[in-house]
């Protein structure tokens, strides 16, 4: 029970500095009795129950700097709670937004619905090889080349694999006609789209229609066709040339097509001169006609760009439209026929095992072929789907294939800024690409959007429903929600030479004008810390947490919250927060303690409220250091908004139990008064375990009054009886009850709200000491206020008087 010592103790009206003998008294100045603001806020106004024991005095008012690097006094700390500082509102808004984004990402990270393995064990294990190239299931370009042989015949088994159950893509007949007419066809499409299978079918069908008996052959050195005097080794035959994806794969063809820009933009040197490229292509076509042969050249986006340049008039171009992977599965499992019941049974199997979603995420034809083989063999389809959806395997394979700065830059930018608009992501990617590549003499011709369907198939652009730019920007999203986080972890751990550039780039994003960009960058920093928290703490987290820039401190809080959201890292993160909270009274350590308090008001505090309250206590109970009070007060508010009011209020009751003038009691009650004054804001993202019973715009402890009535009555009684907290407590109480106050709409519209307030005041008045007299005096004063009379105050006064 609260014991009112305002009349029993001669020290009741003194500030904390008077009680301590080791700290000088702050300079004071008397209030102006004519100032209505001072009249309203002075709890020792003549005639009040506290006037005989307490002297009215306020600390000297001096401006607060944006950053408090020197000693922070009690008066400055208390004033910062009541008046705020320039960045308070922005900091609060950013904390809420960043916390909401962190919640969503942490939920994705901790979900294991698809059996994925994320982290160092998935990235670094005995089966991983970081050397060599990567080859998809539909490419045989890397098979061992026999010495001195430039072509290799396609065996009957390989031809049958490609042709017997082939599902024709859209425009296949047009491509066949073009090949037969022009003899040279450039067939382009994204990796895994089935472009090689399509090419083999086109060649086989062309030979069948023309009566060619030379068979199909693979060119092991595609650039050989550009050499002077080249002739097809076998007449009446079909030839397949597969170019590797990326600028390096088409570098040797750039001269022949007369186009340098596509590879020069990536900083790759060209071999040979472009002059004569048109004549070389014409010579290739002439040689094919003379030998009655056909040639299909397959590749990705860069080949398509080259083929559209000068010299392209000698060839036919056909961009491949990928076949629906579900159609590929049906053809491979059911063949060219299949009854209606068989189709329905297959559809049920694909739906029940999640195969449809997996193929939408990874629509490459070879994935459909692989899954169809498991179904046909009666294998474990669910396990095959889980393996297909494993983001770790996707990421490792992609980074083995794509190493150019522009590809890596856009992947990382999308991983950090997923859900953002395309232009925002593209601008961030351009800045990162500049850090990863040698300086350009002129701005590079980067067209990320053109390459998304080729080298960035895991990313999609979601346009507004009407498909128009004017209706809103297209959003950048990964097909698998976990991919972005695995990309970040892989790049951080595997790309050793680029780690500094990535961290510097993230640091610059934290100063972005867009709040959402800053929040997502902070979350990304937490994802990077998951793999090696110890390294991250010493590499960047501690520096950010102790920075004089509050956006950096907020970023550190968000990052630490994400890093501690997983069981294997939680204990280490909580120990780090306690270490930051217990530091000395230096400005740097104070900032670390403030960051720790900010951190526990978010995701970590919701999952482990007892640990969060312990960190807040460490951050608050720091001897003569008052500088952490605002951060702890904000951390407490955020913890309440996370649905953990009961645990926090129990902590406040415990910390203020002595009810004396010690610093810890005054700090605790000040933090409580701050909490009852702050309106609740709905979280930006829904979370199932967050209490949504609070009313937006109303303090959570006011709308949640019935659930915490006993705790609130005791804390209100202590705050109303204790200087220097008393002034702020009286102002807050008047806002709660006054029909003209900030929260009057709530008390006016909610049935029974005023009765709940009456119950609170009666509980306060029944406590031992002068609580009843104090409440009656102030309620009567507010009821009869000439400028702002309160009918609610009059009604509540009568209720208290009757009940006590």
PDB file of N, CA and C in Angstrom, residues 392-485:
ATOM      1  N   UNK A 392      18.035 -21.575 -49.406  1.00  0.00           N
ATOM      2  CA  UNK A 392      19.491 -21.634 -49.325  1.00  0.00           C
ATOM      3  C   UNK A 392      20.086 -22.195 -50.609  1.00  0.00           C
ATOM      4  N   UNK A 393      19.468 -23.248 -51.129  1.00  0.00           N
ATOM      5  CA  UNK A 393      19.972 -23.834 -52.369  1.00  0.00           C
ATOM      6  C   UNK A 393      19.808 -22.874 -53.538  1.00  0.00           C
ATOM      7  N   UNK A 394      18.687 -22.199 -53.591  1.00  0.00           N
ATOM      8  CA  UNK A 394      18.467 -21.232 -54.668  1.00  0.00           C
ATOM      9  C   UNK A 394      19.515 -20.127 -54.644  1.00  0.00           C
ATOM     10  N   UNK A 395      19.763 -19.600 -53.466  1.00  0.00           N
ATOM     11  CA  UNK A 395      20.689 -18.473 -53.339  1.00  0.00           C
ATOM     12  C   UNK A 395      22.110 -18.901 -53.698  1.00  0.00           C
ATOM     13  N   UNK A 396      22.531 -20.036 -53.180  1.00  0.00           N
ATOM     14  CA  UNK A 396      23.879 -20.500 -53.466  1.00  0.00           C
ATOM     15  C   UNK A 396      24.075 -20.720 -54.971  1.00  0.00           C
ATOM     16  N   UNK A 397      23.078 -21.329 -55.620  1.00  0.00           N
ATOM     17  CA  UNK A 397      23.181 -21.575 -57.053  1.00  0.00           C
ATOM     18  C   UNK A 397      23.211 -20.264 -57.833  1.00  0.00           C
ATOM     19  N   UNK A 398      22.390 -19.313 -57.420  1.00  0.00           N
ATOM     20  CA  UNK A 398      22.337 -18.036 -58.154  1.00  0.00           C
ATOM     21  C   UNK A 398      23.661 -17.289 -58.061  1.00  0.00           C
ATOM     22  N   UNK A 399      24.232 -17.225 -56.875  1.00  0.00           N
ATOM     23  CA  UNK A 399      25.496 -16.497 -56.728  1.00  0.00           C
ATOM     24  C   UNK A 399      26.643 -17.206 -57.447  1.00  0.00           C
ATOM     25  N   UNK A 400      26.557 -18.511 -57.619  1.00  0.00           N
ATOM     26  CA  UNK A 400      27.566 -19.200 -58.407  1.00  0.00           C
ATOM     27  C   UNK A 400      27.448 -18.854 -59.890  1.00  0.00           C
ATOM     28  N   UNK A 401      26.248 -18.532 -60.327  1.00  0.00           N
ATOM     29  CA  UNK A 401      26.035 -18.216 -61.738  1.00  0.00           C
ATOM     30  C   UNK A 401      26.282 -16.740 -62.030  1.00  0.00           C
ATOM     31  N   UNK A 402      25.789 -15.848 -61.177  1.00  0.00           N
ATOM     32  CA  UNK A 402      25.858 -14.403 -61.444  1.00  0.00           C
ATOM     33  C   UNK A 402      26.821 -13.741 -60.468  1.00  0.00           C
ATOM     34  N   UNK A 403      27.850 -13.136 -61.021  1.00  0.00           N
ATOM     35  CA  UNK A 403      28.865 -12.489 -60.200  1.00  0.00           C
ATOM     36  C   UNK A 403      29.086 -11.028 -60.587  1.00  0.00           C
ATOM     37  N   UNK A 404      28.412 -10.549 -61.647  1.00  0.00           N
ATOM     38  CA  UNK A 404      28.613  -9.178 -62.090  1.00  0.00           C
ATOM     39  C   UNK A 404      28.049  -8.204 -61.053  1.00  0.00           C
ATOM     40  N   UNK A 405      28.689  -7.050 -60.898  1.00  0.00           N
ATOM     41  CA  UNK A 405      28.242  -6.091 -59.864  1.00  0.00           C
ATOM     42  C   UNK A 405      26.787  -5.683 -60.005  1.00  0.00           C
ATOM     43  N   UNK A 406      26.300  -5.483 -61.247  1.00  0.00           N
ATOM     44  CA  UNK A 406      24.918  -5.017 -61.382  1.00  0.00           C
ATOM     45  C   UNK A 406      23.916  -6.080 -60.936  1.00  0.00           C
ATOM     46  N   UNK A 407      24.221  -7.364 -61.207  1.00  0.00           N
ATOM     47  CA  UNK A 407      23.310  -8.424 -60.769  1.00  0.00           C
ATOM     48  C   UNK A 407      23.303  -8.538 -59.250  1.00  0.00           C
ATOM     49  N   UNK A 408      24.494  -8.570 -58.655  1.00  0.00           N
ATOM     50  CA  UNK A 408      24.600  -8.679 -57.205  1.00  0.00           C
ATOM     51  C   UNK A 408      23.972  -7.465 -56.523  1.00  0.00           C
ATOM     52  N   UNK A 409      24.197  -6.284 -57.092  1.00  0.00           N
ATOM     53  CA  UNK A 409      23.689  -5.052 -56.476  1.00  0.00           C
ATOM     54  C   UNK A 409      22.173  -5.046 -56.431  1.00  0.00           C
ATOM     55  N   UNK A 410      21.526  -5.449 -57.518  1.00  0.00           N
ATOM     56  CA  UNK A 410      20.063  -5.411 -57.504  1.00  0.00           C
ATOM     57  C   UNK A 410      19.500  -6.485 -56.587  1.00  0.00           C
ATOM     58  N   UNK A 411      20.133  -7.652 -56.546  1.00  0.00           N
ATOM     59  CA  UNK A 411      19.657  -8.694 -55.642  1.00  0.00           C
ATOM     60  C   UNK A 411      19.710  -8.231 -54.191  1.00  0.00           C
ATOM     61  N   UNK A 412      20.811  -7.600 -53.803  1.00  0.00           N
ATOM     62  CA  UNK A 412      20.940  -7.131 -52.428  1.00  0.00           C
ATOM     63  C   UNK A 412      19.989  -5.973 -52.143  1.00  0.00           C
ATOM     64  N   UNK A 413      19.836  -5.072 -53.104  1.00  0.00           N
ATOM     65  CA  UNK A 413      18.910  -3.949 -52.904  1.00  0.00           C
ATOM     66  C   UNK A 413      17.493  -4.463 -52.726  1.00  0.00           C
ATOM     67  N   UNK A 414      17.097  -5.456 -53.515  1.00  0.00           N
ATOM     68  CA  UNK A 414      15.763  -6.030 -53.367  1.00  0.00           C
ATOM     69  C   UNK A 414      15.622  -6.753 -52.034  1.00  0.00           C
ATOM     70  N   UNK A 415      16.690  -7.411 -51.593  1.00  0.00           N
ATOM     71  CA  UNK A 415      16.638  -8.119 -50.319  1.00  0.00           C
ATOM     72  C   UNK A 415      16.441  -7.161 -49.157  1.00  0.00           C
ATOM     73  N   UNK A 416      17.055  -5.996 -49.223  1.00  0.00           N
ATOM     74  CA  UNK A 416      16.919  -5.002 -48.157  1.00  0.00           C
ATOM     75  C   UNK A 416      15.585  -4.275 -48.253  1.00  0.00           C
ATOM     76  N   UNK A 417      15.155  -3.948 -49.464  1.00  0.00           N
ATOM     77  CA  UNK A 417      14.012  -3.046 -49.656  1.00  0.00           C
ATOM     78  C   UNK A 417      12.816  -3.750 -50.270  1.00  0.00           C
ATOM     79  N   UNK A 418      12.682  -5.055 -50.061  1.00  0.00           N
ATOM     80  CA  UNK A 418      11.538  -5.764 -50.621  1.00  0.00           C
ATOM     81  C   UNK A 418      10.234  -5.099 -50.201  1.00  0.00           C
ATOM     82  N   UNK A 419       9.285  -5.074 -51.101  1.00  0.00           N
ATOM     83  CA  UNK A 419       7.986  -4.410 -50.957  1.00  0.00           C
ATOM     84  C   UNK A 419       8.057  -2.928 -51.300  1.00  0.00           C
ATOM     85  N   UNK A 420       9.236  -2.387 -51.522  1.00  0.00           N
ATOM     86  CA  UNK A 420       9.344  -0.978 -51.909  1.00  0.00           C
ATOM     87  C   UNK A 420       9.093  -0.839 -53.403  1.00  0.00           C
ATOM     88  N   UNK A 421       8.922   0.415 -53.847  1.00  0.00           N
ATOM     89  CA  UNK A 421       8.713   0.674 -55.263  1.00  0.00           C
ATOM     90  C   UNK A 421       9.957   0.375 -56.077  1.00  0.00           C
ATOM     91  N   UNK A 422       9.743   0.080 -57.362  1.00  0.00           N
ATOM     92  CA  UNK A 422      10.871  -0.294 -58.220  1.00  0.00           C
ATOM     93  C   UNK A 422      11.920   0.806 -58.280  1.00  0.00           C
ATOM     94  N   UNK A 423      11.519   2.058 -58.424  1.00  0.00           N
ATOM     95  CA  UNK A 423      12.494   3.142 -58.565  1.00  0.00           C
ATOM     96  C   UNK A 423      13.339   3.282 -57.310  1.00  0.00           C
ATOM     97  N   UNK A 424      12.737   3.092 -56.139  1.00  0.00           N
ATOM     98  CA  UNK A 424      13.496   3.153 -54.886  1.00  0.00           C
ATOM     99  C   UNK A 424      14.547   2.055 -54.838  1.00  0.00           C
ATOM    100  N   UNK A 425      14.142   0.847 -55.214  1.00  0.00           N
ATOM    101  CA  UNK A 425      15.082  -0.270 -55.204  1.00  0.00           C
ATOM    102  C   UNK A 425      16.175  -0.064 -56.245  1.00  0.00           C
ATOM    103  N   UNK A 426      15.787   0.389 -57.435  1.00  0.00           N
ATOM    104  CA  UNK A 426      16.768   0.575 -58.508  1.00  0.00           C
ATOM    105  C   UNK A 426      17.802   1.636 -58.138  1.00  0.00           C
ATOM    106  N   UNK A 427      17.371   2.728 -57.533  1.00  0.00           N
ATOM    107  CA  UNK A 427      18.320   3.771 -57.128  1.00  0.00           C
ATOM    108  C   UNK A 427      19.309   3.236 -56.098  1.00  0.00           C
ATOM    109  N   UNK A 428      18.798   2.458 -55.152  1.00  0.00           N
ATOM    110  CA  UNK A 428      19.698   1.879 -54.148  1.00  0.00           C
ATOM    111  C   UNK A 428      20.678   0.909 -54.804  1.00  0.00           C
ATOM    112  N   UNK A 429      20.209   0.154 -55.782  1.00  0.00           N
ATOM    113  CA  UNK A 429      21.083  -0.792 -56.473  1.00  0.00           C
ATOM    114  C   UNK A 429      22.168  -0.069 -57.261  1.00  0.00           C
ATOM    115  N   UNK A 430      21.822   1.059 -57.858  1.00  0.00           N
ATOM    116  CA  UNK A 430      22.817   1.838 -58.605  1.00  0.00           C
ATOM    117  C   UNK A 430      23.935   2.301 -57.672  1.00  0.00           C
ATOM    118  N   UNK A 431      23.574   2.739 -56.485  1.00  0.00           N
ATOM    119  CA  UNK A 431      24.594   3.214 -55.535  1.00  0.00           C
ATOM    120  C   UNK A 431      25.474   2.059 -55.066  1.00  0.00           C
ATOM    121  N   UNK A 432      24.878   0.910 -54.820  1.00  0.00           N
ATOM    122  CA  UNK A 432      25.680  -0.232 -54.402  1.00  0.00           C
ATOM    123  C   UNK A 432      26.557  -0.714 -55.547  1.00  0.00           C
ATOM    124  N   UNK A 433      26.029  -0.730 -56.744  1.00  0.00           N
ATOM    125  CA  UNK A 433      26.821  -1.154 -57.896  1.00  0.00           C
ATOM    126  C   UNK A 433      28.035  -0.260 -58.069  1.00  0.00           C
ATOM    127  N   UNK A 434      27.882   1.042 -57.814  1.00  0.00           N
ATOM    128  CA  UNK A 434      29.022   1.959 -57.919  1.00  0.00           C
ATOM    129  C   UNK A 434      30.113   1.609 -56.920  1.00  0.00           C
ATOM    130  N   UNK A 435      29.716   1.070 -55.760  1.00  0.00           N
ATOM    131  CA  UNK A 435      30.711   0.694 -54.750  1.00  0.00           C
ATOM    132  C   UNK A 435      31.365  -0.641 -55.073  1.00  0.00           C
ATOM    133  N   UNK A 436      30.712  -1.462 -55.876  1.00  0.00           N
ATOM    134  CA  UNK A 436      31.233  -2.790 -56.188  1.00  0.00           C
ATOM    135  C   UNK A 436      32.040  -2.839 -57.472  1.00  0.00           C
ATOM    136  N   UNK A 437      31.937  -1.813 -58.321  1.00  0.00           N
ATOM    137  CA  UNK A 437      32.596  -1.826 -59.630  1.00  0.00           C
ATOM    138  C   UNK A 437      33.554  -0.646 -59.740  1.00  0.00           C
ATOM    139  N   UNK A 438      34.515  -0.716 -60.660  1.00  0.00           N
ATOM    140  CA  UNK A 438      35.404   0.430 -60.884  1.00  0.00           C
ATOM    141  C   UNK A 438      34.603   1.657 -61.301  1.00  0.00           C
ATOM    142  N   UNK A 439      35.110   2.849 -61.023  1.00  0.00           N
ATOM    143  CA  UNK A 439      34.380   4.065 -61.378  1.00  0.00           C
ATOM    144  C   UNK A 439      34.118   4.147 -62.884  1.00  0.00           C
ATOM    145  N   UNK A 440      32.964   4.658 -63.242  1.00  0.00           N
ATOM    146  CA  UNK A 440      32.619   4.841 -64.652  1.00  0.00           C
ATOM    147  C   UNK A 440      32.918   6.270 -65.068  1.00  0.00           C
ATOM    148  N   UNK A 441      33.374   6.423 -66.303  1.00  0.00           N
ATOM    149  CA  UNK A 441      33.604   7.773 -66.823  1.00  0.00           C
ATOM    150  C   UNK A 441      32.286   8.497 -67.021  1.00  0.00           C
ATOM    151  N   UNK A 442      31.272   7.771 -67.358  1.00  0.00           N
ATOM    152  CA  UNK A 442      29.936   8.348 -67.533  1.00  0.00           C
ATOM    153  C   UNK A 442      28.946   7.457 -66.802  1.00  0.00           C
ATOM    154  N   UNK A 443      27.763   7.947 -66.479  1.00  0.00           N
ATOM    155  CA  UNK A 443      26.771   7.103 -65.806  1.00  0.00           C
ATOM    156  C   UNK A 443      26.508   5.830 -66.603  1.00  0.00           C
ATOM    157  N   UNK A 444      26.529   4.681 -65.962  1.00  0.00           N
ATOM    158  CA  UNK A 444      26.343   3.417 -66.691  1.00  0.00           C
ATOM    159  C   UNK A 444      24.912   3.269 -67.194  1.00  0.00           C
ATOM    160  N   UNK A 445      24.772   2.548 -68.288  1.00  0.00           N
ATOM    161  CA  UNK A 445      23.444   2.279 -68.849  1.00  0.00           C
ATOM    162  C   UNK A 445      22.884   1.033 -68.179  1.00  0.00           C
ATOM    163  N   UNK A 446      22.323   1.219 -67.002  1.00  0.00           N
ATOM    164  CA  UNK A 446      21.794   0.100 -66.218  1.00  0.00           C
ATOM    165  C   UNK A 446      20.287   0.030 -66.391  1.00  0.00           C
ATOM    166  N   UNK A 447      19.804  -1.120 -66.786  1.00  0.00           N
ATOM    167  CA  UNK A 447      18.364  -1.322 -66.972  1.00  0.00           C
ATOM    168  C   UNK A 447      17.972  -2.589 -66.225  1.00  0.00           C
ATOM    169  N   UNK A 448      17.834  -2.433 -64.929  1.00  0.00           N
ATOM    170  CA  UNK A 448      17.569  -3.589 -64.079  1.00  0.00           C
ATOM    171  C   UNK A 448      16.259  -4.277 -64.461  1.00  0.00           C
ATOM    172  N   UNK A 449      15.248  -3.465 -64.767  1.00  0.00           N
ATOM    173  CA  UNK A 449      13.943  -4.038 -65.084  1.00  0.00           C
ATOM    174  C   UNK A 449      13.974  -4.979 -66.263  1.00  0.00           C
ATOM    175  N   UNK A 450      14.823  -4.695 -67.260  1.00  0.00           N
ATOM    176  CA  UNK A 450      14.902  -5.550 -68.440  1.00  0.00           C
ATOM    177  C   UNK A 450      15.460  -6.926 -68.118  1.00  0.00           C
ATOM    178  N   UNK A 451      16.216  -7.038 -67.046  1.00  0.00           N
ATOM    179  CA  UNK A 451      16.919  -8.281 -66.751  1.00  0.00           C
ATOM    180  C   UNK A 451      16.218  -9.123 -65.682  1.00  0.00           C
ATOM    181  N   UNK A 452      15.112  -8.603 -65.135  1.00  0.00           N
ATOM    182  CA  UNK A 452      14.484  -9.315 -64.024  1.00  0.00           C
ATOM    183  C   UNK A 452      14.031 -10.714 -64.433  1.00  0.00           C
ATOM    184  N   UNK A 453      13.489 -10.858 -65.626  1.00  0.00           N
ATOM    185  CA  UNK A 453      13.001 -12.162 -66.051  1.00  0.00           C
ATOM    186  C   UNK A 453      14.093 -13.114 -66.479  1.00  0.00           C
ATOM    187  N   UNK A 454      15.340 -12.642 -66.523  1.00  0.00           N
ATOM    188  CA  UNK A 454      16.443 -13.487 -66.966  1.00  0.00           C
ATOM    189  C   UNK A 454      17.342 -13.870 -65.792  1.00  0.00           C
ATOM    190  N   UNK A 455      18.123 -12.909 -65.298  1.00  0.00           N
ATOM    191  CA  UNK A 455      19.060 -13.245 -64.237  1.00  0.00           C
ATOM    192  C   UNK A 455      18.466 -13.051 -62.846  1.00  0.00           C
ATOM    193  N   UNK A 456      17.278 -12.448 -62.760  1.00  0.00           N
ATOM    194  CA  UNK A 456      16.637 -12.248 -61.456  1.00  0.00           C
ATOM    195  C   UNK A 456      15.237 -12.865 -61.484  1.00  0.00           C
ATOM    196  N   UNK A 457      15.155 -14.130 -61.858  1.00  0.00           N
ATOM    197  CA  UNK A 457      13.830 -14.755 -61.973  1.00  0.00           C
ATOM    198  C   UNK A 457      13.132 -14.903 -60.632  1.00  0.00           C
ATOM    199  N   UNK A 458      13.874 -14.861 -59.558  1.00  0.00           N
ATOM    200  CA  UNK A 458      13.263 -15.011 -58.233  1.00  0.00           C
ATOM    201  C   UNK A 458      12.567 -13.727 -57.791  1.00  0.00           C
ATOM    202  N   UNK A 459      12.736 -12.648 -58.567  1.00  0.00           N
ATOM    203  CA  UNK A 459      12.102 -11.364 -58.243  1.00  0.00           C
ATOM    204  C   UNK A 459      10.990 -11.094 -59.245  1.00  0.00           C
ATOM    205  N   UNK A 460       9.906 -10.555 -58.763  1.00  0.00           N
ATOM    206  CA  UNK A 460       8.825 -10.161 -59.658  1.00  0.00           C
ATOM    207  C   UNK A 460       8.450  -8.711 -59.395  1.00  0.00           C
ATOM    208  N   UNK A 461       7.899  -8.067 -60.406  1.00  0.00           N
ATOM    209  CA  UNK A 461       7.369  -6.714 -60.260  1.00  0.00           C
ATOM    210  C   UNK A 461       5.857  -6.813 -60.209  1.00  0.00           C
ATOM    211  N   UNK A 462       5.275  -6.398 -59.115  1.00  0.00           N
ATOM    212  CA  UNK A 462       3.820  -6.412 -58.977  1.00  0.00           C
ATOM    213  C   UNK A 462       3.274  -5.029 -59.294  1.00  0.00           C
ATOM    214  N   UNK A 463       2.544  -4.923 -60.391  1.00  0.00           N
ATOM    215  CA  UNK A 463       1.954  -3.655 -60.789  1.00  0.00           C
ATOM    216  C   UNK A 463       0.587  -3.489 -60.138  1.00  0.00           C
ATOM    217  N   UNK A 464       0.112  -2.256 -60.048  1.00  0.00           N
ATOM    218  CA  UNK A 464      -1.258  -2.049 -59.557  1.00  0.00           C
ATOM    219  C   UNK A 464      -2.253  -2.830 -60.403  1.00  0.00           C
ATOM    220  N   UNK A 465      -3.435  -2.996 -59.888  1.00  0.00           N
ATOM    221  CA  UNK A 465      -4.412  -3.861 -60.536  1.00  0.00           C
ATOM    222  C   UNK A 465      -4.698  -3.474 -61.975  1.00  0.00           C
ATOM    223  N   UNK A 466      -4.756  -2.159 -62.260  1.00  0.00           N
ATOM    224  CA  UNK A 466      -5.050  -1.758 -63.634  1.00  0.00           C
ATOM    225  C   UNK A 466      -3.815  -1.772 -64.521  1.00  0.00           C
ATOM    226  N   UNK A 467      -2.647  -2.088 -63.916  1.00  0.00           N
ATOM    227  CA  UNK A 467      -1.431  -2.227 -64.707  1.00  0.00           C
ATOM    228  C   UNK A 467      -0.806  -0.932 -65.145  1.00  0.00           C
ATOM    229  N   UNK A 468      -1.286   0.199 -64.682  1.00  0.00           N
ATOM    230  CA  UNK A 468      -0.759   1.493 -65.121  1.00  0.00           C
ATOM    231  C   UNK A 468       0.165   2.069 -64.076  1.00  0.00           C
ATOM    232  N   UNK A 469       1.228   2.721 -64.546  1.00  0.00           N
ATOM    233  CA  UNK A 469       2.156   3.353 -63.606  1.00  0.00           C
ATOM    234  C   UNK A 469       1.463   4.441 -62.799  1.00  0.00           C
ATOM    235  N   UNK A 470       0.531   5.140 -63.409  1.00  0.00           N
ATOM    236  CA  UNK A 470      -0.113   6.250 -62.718  1.00  0.00           C
ATOM    237  C   UNK A 470      -0.898   5.825 -61.501  1.00  0.00           C
ATOM    238  N   UNK A 471      -1.290   4.554 -61.433  1.00  0.00           N
ATOM    239  CA  UNK A 471      -2.079   4.073 -60.299  1.00  0.00           C
ATOM    240  C   UNK A 471      -1.209   3.721 -59.107  1.00  0.00           C
ATOM    241  N   UNK A 472       0.082   3.853 -59.236  1.00  0.00           N
ATOM    242  CA  UNK A 472       0.999   3.524 -58.152  1.00  0.00           C
ATOM    243  C   UNK A 472       2.216   2.826 -58.707  1.00  0.00           C
ATOM    244  N   UNK A 473       3.328   2.871 -57.989  1.00  0.00           N
ATOM    245  CA  UNK A 473       4.562   2.269 -58.508  1.00  0.00           C
ATOM    246  C   UNK A 473       4.503   0.750 -58.451  1.00  0.00           C
ATOM    247  N   UNK A 474       5.174   0.084 -59.374  1.00  0.00           N
ATOM    248  CA  UNK A 474       5.299  -1.373 -59.247  1.00  0.00           C
ATOM    249  C   UNK A 474       6.152  -1.708 -58.043  1.00  0.00           C
ATOM    250  N   UNK A 475       5.777  -2.762 -57.347  1.00  0.00           N
ATOM    251  CA  UNK A 475       6.481  -3.169 -56.139  1.00  0.00           C
ATOM    252  C   UNK A 475       7.413  -4.339 -56.432  1.00  0.00           C
ATOM    253  N   UNK A 476       8.583  -4.293 -55.828  1.00  0.00           N
ATOM    254  CA  UNK A 476       9.576  -5.346 -56.005  1.00  0.00           C
ATOM    255  C   UNK A 476       9.367  -6.400 -54.923  1.00  0.00           C
ATOM    256  N   UNK A 477       9.143  -7.643 -55.338  1.00  0.00           N
ATOM    257  CA  UNK A 477       8.911  -8.720 -54.380  1.00  0.00           C
ATOM    258  C   UNK A 477       9.615  -9.995 -54.841  1.00  0.00           C
ATOM    259  N   UNK A 478      10.069 -10.783 -53.867  1.00  0.00           N
ATOM    260  CA  UNK A 478      10.607 -12.099 -54.166  1.00  0.00           C
ATOM    261  C   UNK A 478       9.449 -13.095 -54.252  1.00  0.00           C
ATOM    262  N   UNK A 479       9.637 -14.112 -55.078  1.00  0.00           N
ATOM    263  CA  UNK A 479       8.594 -15.126 -55.210  1.00  0.00           C
ATOM    264  C   UNK A 479       8.475 -15.970 -53.939  1.00  0.00           C
ATOM    265  N   UNK A 480       9.575 -16.111 -53.237  1.00  0.00           N
ATOM    266  CA  UNK A 480       9.595 -16.826 -51.958  1.00  0.00           C
ATOM    267  C   UNK A 480       9.930 -15.797 -50.879  1.00  0.00           C
ATOM    268  N   UNK A 481       9.082 -15.713 -49.855  1.00  0.00           N
ATOM    269  CA  UNK A 481       9.249 -14.681 -48.843  1.00  0.00           C
ATOM    270  C   UNK A 481      10.543 -14.766 -48.057  1.00  0.00           C
ATOM    271  N   UNK A 482      11.200 -15.922 -48.052  1.00  0.00           N
ATOM    272  CA  UNK A 482      12.425 -16.083 -47.286  1.00  0.00           C
ATOM    273  C   UNK A 482      13.686 -15.776 -48.088  1.00  0.00           C
ATOM    274  N   UNK A 483      13.535 -15.622 -49.399  1.00  0.00           N
ATOM    275  CA  UNK A 483      14.718 -15.487 -50.238  1.00  0.00           C
ATOM    276  C   UNK A 483      15.565 -14.271 -49.896  1.00  0.00           C
ATOM    277  N   UNK A 484      14.922 -13.134 -49.674  1.00  0.00           N
ATOM    278  CA  UNK A 484      15.679 -11.906 -49.424  1.00  0.00           C
ATOM    279  C   UNK A 484      16.621 -12.036 -48.248  1.00  0.00           C
ATOM    280  N   UNK A 485      16.157 -12.687 -47.190  1.00  0.00           N
ATOM    281  CA  UNK A 485      16.986 -12.810 -46.010  1.00  0.00           C
ATOM    282  C   UNK A 485      18.170 -13.750 -46.246  1.00  0.00           C
TER     283      UNK A 485
END
